[in-house]
Coordinates of N, CA and C in Angstrom, one line a residue:
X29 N 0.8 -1.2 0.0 CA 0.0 0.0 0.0 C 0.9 1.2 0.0
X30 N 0.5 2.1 -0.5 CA 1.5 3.2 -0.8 C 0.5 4.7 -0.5
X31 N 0.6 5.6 0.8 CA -0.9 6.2 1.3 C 0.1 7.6 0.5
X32 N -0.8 8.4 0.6 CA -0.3 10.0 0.0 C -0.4 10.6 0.9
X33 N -0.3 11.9 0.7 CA 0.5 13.1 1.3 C 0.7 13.0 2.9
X34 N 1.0 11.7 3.4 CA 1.8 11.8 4.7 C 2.8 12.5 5.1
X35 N 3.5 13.0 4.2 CA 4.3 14.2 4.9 C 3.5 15.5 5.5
X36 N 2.4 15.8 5.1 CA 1.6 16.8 5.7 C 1.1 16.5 7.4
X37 N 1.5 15.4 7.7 CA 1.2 15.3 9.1 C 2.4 14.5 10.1
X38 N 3.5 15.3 9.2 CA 4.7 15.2 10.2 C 4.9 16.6 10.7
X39 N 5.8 16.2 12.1 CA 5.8 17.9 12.9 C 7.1 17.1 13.2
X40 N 8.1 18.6 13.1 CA 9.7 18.3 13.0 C 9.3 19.8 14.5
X41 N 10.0 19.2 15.7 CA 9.9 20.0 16.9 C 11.6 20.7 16.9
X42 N 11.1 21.6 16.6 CA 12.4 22.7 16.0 C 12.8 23.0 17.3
X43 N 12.0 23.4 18.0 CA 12.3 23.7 20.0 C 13.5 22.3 19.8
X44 N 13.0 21.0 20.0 CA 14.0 20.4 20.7 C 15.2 20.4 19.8
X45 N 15.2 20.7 18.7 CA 16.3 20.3 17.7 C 17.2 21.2 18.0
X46 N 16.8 22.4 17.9 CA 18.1 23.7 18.0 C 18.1 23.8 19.7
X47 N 17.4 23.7 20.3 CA 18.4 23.8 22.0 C 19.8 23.5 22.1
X48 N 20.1 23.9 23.0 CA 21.9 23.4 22.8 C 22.9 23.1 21.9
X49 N 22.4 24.2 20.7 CA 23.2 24.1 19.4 C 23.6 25.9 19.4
X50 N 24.5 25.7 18.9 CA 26.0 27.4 19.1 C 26.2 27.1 17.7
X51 N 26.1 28.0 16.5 CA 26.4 27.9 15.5 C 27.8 29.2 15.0
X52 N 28.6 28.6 14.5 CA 29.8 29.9 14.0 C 29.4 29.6 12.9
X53 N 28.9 31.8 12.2 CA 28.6 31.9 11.0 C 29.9 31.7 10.2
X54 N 29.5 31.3 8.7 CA 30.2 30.9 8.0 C 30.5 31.4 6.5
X55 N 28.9 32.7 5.9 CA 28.1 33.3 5.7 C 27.8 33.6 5.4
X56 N 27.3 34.9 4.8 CA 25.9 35.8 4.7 C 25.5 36.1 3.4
X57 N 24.1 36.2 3.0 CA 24.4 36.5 1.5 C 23.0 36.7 1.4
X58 N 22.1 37.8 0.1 CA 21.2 38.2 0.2 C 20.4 36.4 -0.2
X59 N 19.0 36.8 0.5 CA 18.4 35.5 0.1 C 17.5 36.4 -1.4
X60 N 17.6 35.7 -2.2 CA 16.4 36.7 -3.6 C 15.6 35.5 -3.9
X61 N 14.3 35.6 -4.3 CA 13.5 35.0 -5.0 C 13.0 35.9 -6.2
X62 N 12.1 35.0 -7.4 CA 11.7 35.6 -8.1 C 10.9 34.2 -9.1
X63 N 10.3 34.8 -9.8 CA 9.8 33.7 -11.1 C 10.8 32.8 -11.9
X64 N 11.9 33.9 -12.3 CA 12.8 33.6 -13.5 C 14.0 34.4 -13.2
X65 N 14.8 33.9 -13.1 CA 16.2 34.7 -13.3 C 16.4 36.0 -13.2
X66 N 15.6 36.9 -14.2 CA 15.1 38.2 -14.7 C 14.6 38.6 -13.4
X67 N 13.5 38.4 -13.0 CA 12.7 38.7 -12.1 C 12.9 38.8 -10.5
X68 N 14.2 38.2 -10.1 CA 14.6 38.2 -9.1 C 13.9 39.6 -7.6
X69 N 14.3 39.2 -6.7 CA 13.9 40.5 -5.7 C 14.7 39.9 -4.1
X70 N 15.3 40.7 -3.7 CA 15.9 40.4 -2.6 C 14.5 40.4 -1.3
X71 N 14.4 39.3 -0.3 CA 13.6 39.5 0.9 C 14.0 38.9 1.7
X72 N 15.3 38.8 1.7 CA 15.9 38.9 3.1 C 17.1 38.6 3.2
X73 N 18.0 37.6 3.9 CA 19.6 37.5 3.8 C 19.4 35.5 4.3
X74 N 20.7 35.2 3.9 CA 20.8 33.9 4.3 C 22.1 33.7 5.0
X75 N 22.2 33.3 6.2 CA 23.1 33.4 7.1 C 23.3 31.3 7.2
X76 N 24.7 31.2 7.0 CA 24.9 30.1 7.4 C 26.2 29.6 8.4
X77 N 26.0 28.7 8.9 CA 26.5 28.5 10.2 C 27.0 27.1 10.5
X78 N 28.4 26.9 10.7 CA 28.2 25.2 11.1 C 28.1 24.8 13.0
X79 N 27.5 23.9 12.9 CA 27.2 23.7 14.1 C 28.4 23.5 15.1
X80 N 29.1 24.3 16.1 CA 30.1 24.4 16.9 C 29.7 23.6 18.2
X81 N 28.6 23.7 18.6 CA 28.4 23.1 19.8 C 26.8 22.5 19.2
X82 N 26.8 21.0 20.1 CA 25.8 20.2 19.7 C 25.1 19.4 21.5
X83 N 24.6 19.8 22.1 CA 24.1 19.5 23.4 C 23.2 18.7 23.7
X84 N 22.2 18.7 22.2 CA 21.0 18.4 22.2 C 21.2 16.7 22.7
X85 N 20.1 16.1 23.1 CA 20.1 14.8 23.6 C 19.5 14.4 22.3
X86 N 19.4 12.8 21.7 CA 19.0 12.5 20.8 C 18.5 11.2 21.2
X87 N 18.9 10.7 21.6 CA 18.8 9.4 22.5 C 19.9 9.4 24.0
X88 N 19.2 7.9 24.7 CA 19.7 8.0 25.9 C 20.7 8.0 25.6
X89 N 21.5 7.6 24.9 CA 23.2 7.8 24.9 C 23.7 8.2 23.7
X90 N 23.2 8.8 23.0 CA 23.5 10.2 21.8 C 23.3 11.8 21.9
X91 N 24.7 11.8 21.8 CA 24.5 13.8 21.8 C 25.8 14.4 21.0
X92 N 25.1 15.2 20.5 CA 26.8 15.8 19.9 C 26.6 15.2 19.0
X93 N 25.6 14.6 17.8 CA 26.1 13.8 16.9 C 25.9 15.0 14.8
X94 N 26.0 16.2 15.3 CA 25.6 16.9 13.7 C 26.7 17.9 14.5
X95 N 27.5 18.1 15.7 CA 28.7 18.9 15.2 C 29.5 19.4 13.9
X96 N 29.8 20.1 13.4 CA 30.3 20.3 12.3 C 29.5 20.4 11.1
X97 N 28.1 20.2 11.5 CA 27.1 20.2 10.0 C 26.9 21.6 9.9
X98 N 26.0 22.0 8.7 CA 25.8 23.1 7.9 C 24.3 23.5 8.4
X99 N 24.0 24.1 8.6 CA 22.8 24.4 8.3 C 22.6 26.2 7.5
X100 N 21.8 26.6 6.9 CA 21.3 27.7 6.5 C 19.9 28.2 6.9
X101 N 19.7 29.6 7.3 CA 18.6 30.4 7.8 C 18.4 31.3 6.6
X102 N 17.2 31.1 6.7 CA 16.5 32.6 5.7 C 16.1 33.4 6.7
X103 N 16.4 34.8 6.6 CA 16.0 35.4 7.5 C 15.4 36.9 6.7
X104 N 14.1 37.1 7.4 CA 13.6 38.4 6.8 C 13.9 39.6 7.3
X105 N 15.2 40.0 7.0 CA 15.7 41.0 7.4 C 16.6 41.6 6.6
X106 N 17.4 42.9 6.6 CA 17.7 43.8 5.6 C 19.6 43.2 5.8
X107 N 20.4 43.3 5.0 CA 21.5 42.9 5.0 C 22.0 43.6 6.1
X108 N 22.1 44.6 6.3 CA 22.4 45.6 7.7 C 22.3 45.4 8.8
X109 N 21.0 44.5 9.1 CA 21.4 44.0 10.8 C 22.5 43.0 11.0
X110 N 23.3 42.5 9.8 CA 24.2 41.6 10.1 C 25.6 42.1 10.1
X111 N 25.8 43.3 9.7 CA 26.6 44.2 9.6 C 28.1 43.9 10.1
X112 N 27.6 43.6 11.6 CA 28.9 43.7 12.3 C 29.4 42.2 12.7
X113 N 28.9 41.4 11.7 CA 28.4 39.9 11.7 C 30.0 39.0 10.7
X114 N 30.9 38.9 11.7 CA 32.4 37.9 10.7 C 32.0 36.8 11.0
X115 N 32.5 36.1 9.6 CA 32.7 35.1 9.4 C 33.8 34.3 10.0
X116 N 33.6 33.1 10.9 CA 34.3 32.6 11.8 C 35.0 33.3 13.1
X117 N 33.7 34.2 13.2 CA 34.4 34.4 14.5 C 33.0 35.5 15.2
X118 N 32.0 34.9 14.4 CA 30.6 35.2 15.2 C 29.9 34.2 15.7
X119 N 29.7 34.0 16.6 CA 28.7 32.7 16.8 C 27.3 32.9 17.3
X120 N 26.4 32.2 17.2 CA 24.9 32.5 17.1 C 24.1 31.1 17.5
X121 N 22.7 31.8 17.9 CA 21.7 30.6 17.6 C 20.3 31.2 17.4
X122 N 19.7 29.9 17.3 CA 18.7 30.2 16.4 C 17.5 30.1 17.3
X123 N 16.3 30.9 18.0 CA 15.7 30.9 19.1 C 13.7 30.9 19.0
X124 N 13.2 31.4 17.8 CA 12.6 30.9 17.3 C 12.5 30.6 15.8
X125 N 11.1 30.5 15.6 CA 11.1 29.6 14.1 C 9.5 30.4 13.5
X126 N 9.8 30.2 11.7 CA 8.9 30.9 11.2 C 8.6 29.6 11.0
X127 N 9.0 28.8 10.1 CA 9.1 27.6 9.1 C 10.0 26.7 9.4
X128 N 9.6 25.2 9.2 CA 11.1 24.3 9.3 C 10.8 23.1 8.7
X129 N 11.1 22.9 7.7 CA 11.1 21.6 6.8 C 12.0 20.4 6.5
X130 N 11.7 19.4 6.5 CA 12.8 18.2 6.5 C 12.5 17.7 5.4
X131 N 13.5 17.7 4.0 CA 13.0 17.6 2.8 C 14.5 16.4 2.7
X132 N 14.4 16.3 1.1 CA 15.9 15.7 0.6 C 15.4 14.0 0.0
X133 N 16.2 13.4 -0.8 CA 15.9 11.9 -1.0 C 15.9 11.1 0.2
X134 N 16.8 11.7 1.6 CA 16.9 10.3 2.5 C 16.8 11.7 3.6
X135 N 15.5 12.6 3.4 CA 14.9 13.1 4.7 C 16.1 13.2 5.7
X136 N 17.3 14.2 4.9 CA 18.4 14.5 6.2 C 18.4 15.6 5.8
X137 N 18.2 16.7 5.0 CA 18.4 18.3 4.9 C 16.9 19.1 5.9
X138 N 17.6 20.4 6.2 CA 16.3 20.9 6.5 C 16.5 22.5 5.7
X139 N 15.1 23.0 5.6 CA 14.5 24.2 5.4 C 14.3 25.4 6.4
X140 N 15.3 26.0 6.9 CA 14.8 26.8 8.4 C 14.3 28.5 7.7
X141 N 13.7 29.0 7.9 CA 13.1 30.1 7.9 C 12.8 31.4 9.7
X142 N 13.5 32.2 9.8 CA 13.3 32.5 11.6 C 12.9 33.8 11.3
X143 N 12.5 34.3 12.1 CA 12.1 35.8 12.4 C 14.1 36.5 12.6
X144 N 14.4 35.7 13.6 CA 15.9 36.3 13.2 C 17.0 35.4 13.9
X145 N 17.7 36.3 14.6 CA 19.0 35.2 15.1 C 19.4 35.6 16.3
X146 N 20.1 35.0 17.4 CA 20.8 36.3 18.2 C 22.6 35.5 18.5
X147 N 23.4 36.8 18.2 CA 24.4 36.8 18.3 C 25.0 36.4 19.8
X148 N 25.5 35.5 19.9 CA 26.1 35.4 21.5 C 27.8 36.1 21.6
X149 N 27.7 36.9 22.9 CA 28.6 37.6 22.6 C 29.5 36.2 23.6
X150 N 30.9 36.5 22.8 CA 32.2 35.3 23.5 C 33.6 36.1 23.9
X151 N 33.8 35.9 25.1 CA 35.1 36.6 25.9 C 35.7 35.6 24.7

């Protein structure tokens, strides 16, 4: 039996996923959409980050296991709040969520969309 659109009633809990995750930006670049090539329009920036710290529990005896992965944020914000934002040597996390999708052939990439980010400041 092969049922349809089951992915519409999966819930990916973004709360537990990003807790105890410290991301160092990697970075920044406008995010643009459009129809065609031509048509393009900037709405907002894409900040990417690889995972520096991984806390999250995953099971009873897994943690720490996407260290070093990638992730990307779309963020709807103007390239200027990121301003003061280096690459490898800002670190951040991600605190809430607009959107978050788990797409890909073998359902391991995700889609994050946030309201924004916040910079953790590091002695």
């Amino acid at each position: 039996m092969s049922l349809k659109m089951l992915n519409r009633f999966q819930k990916f809990d973004s709360e537990r996923f990003f807790s105890g995750k410290k991301f160092l930006l990697t970075k920044i670049e406008e995010w643009r959409e459009g129809e065609n090539q031509d048509n393009l329009h900037t709405v907002g920036v894409k900040v990417t980050g690889v995972i520096a710290v991984d806390q999250t529990q995953y099971s009873k005896d897994l943690q720490g296991v996407n260290e070093g992965e990638t992730i990307t944020f779309k963020v709807r914000k103007p390239l200027s709040n990121f301003q003061d934002w280096e690459p490898l040597q800002t670190v951040f996390m991600a605190v809430a969520f607009d959107r978050v999708n788990i797409w890909g052939d073998y359902r391991n990439q995700l889609s994050v969309r946030v309201p924004d980010l916040k910079k953790i400041e590091t002695n």
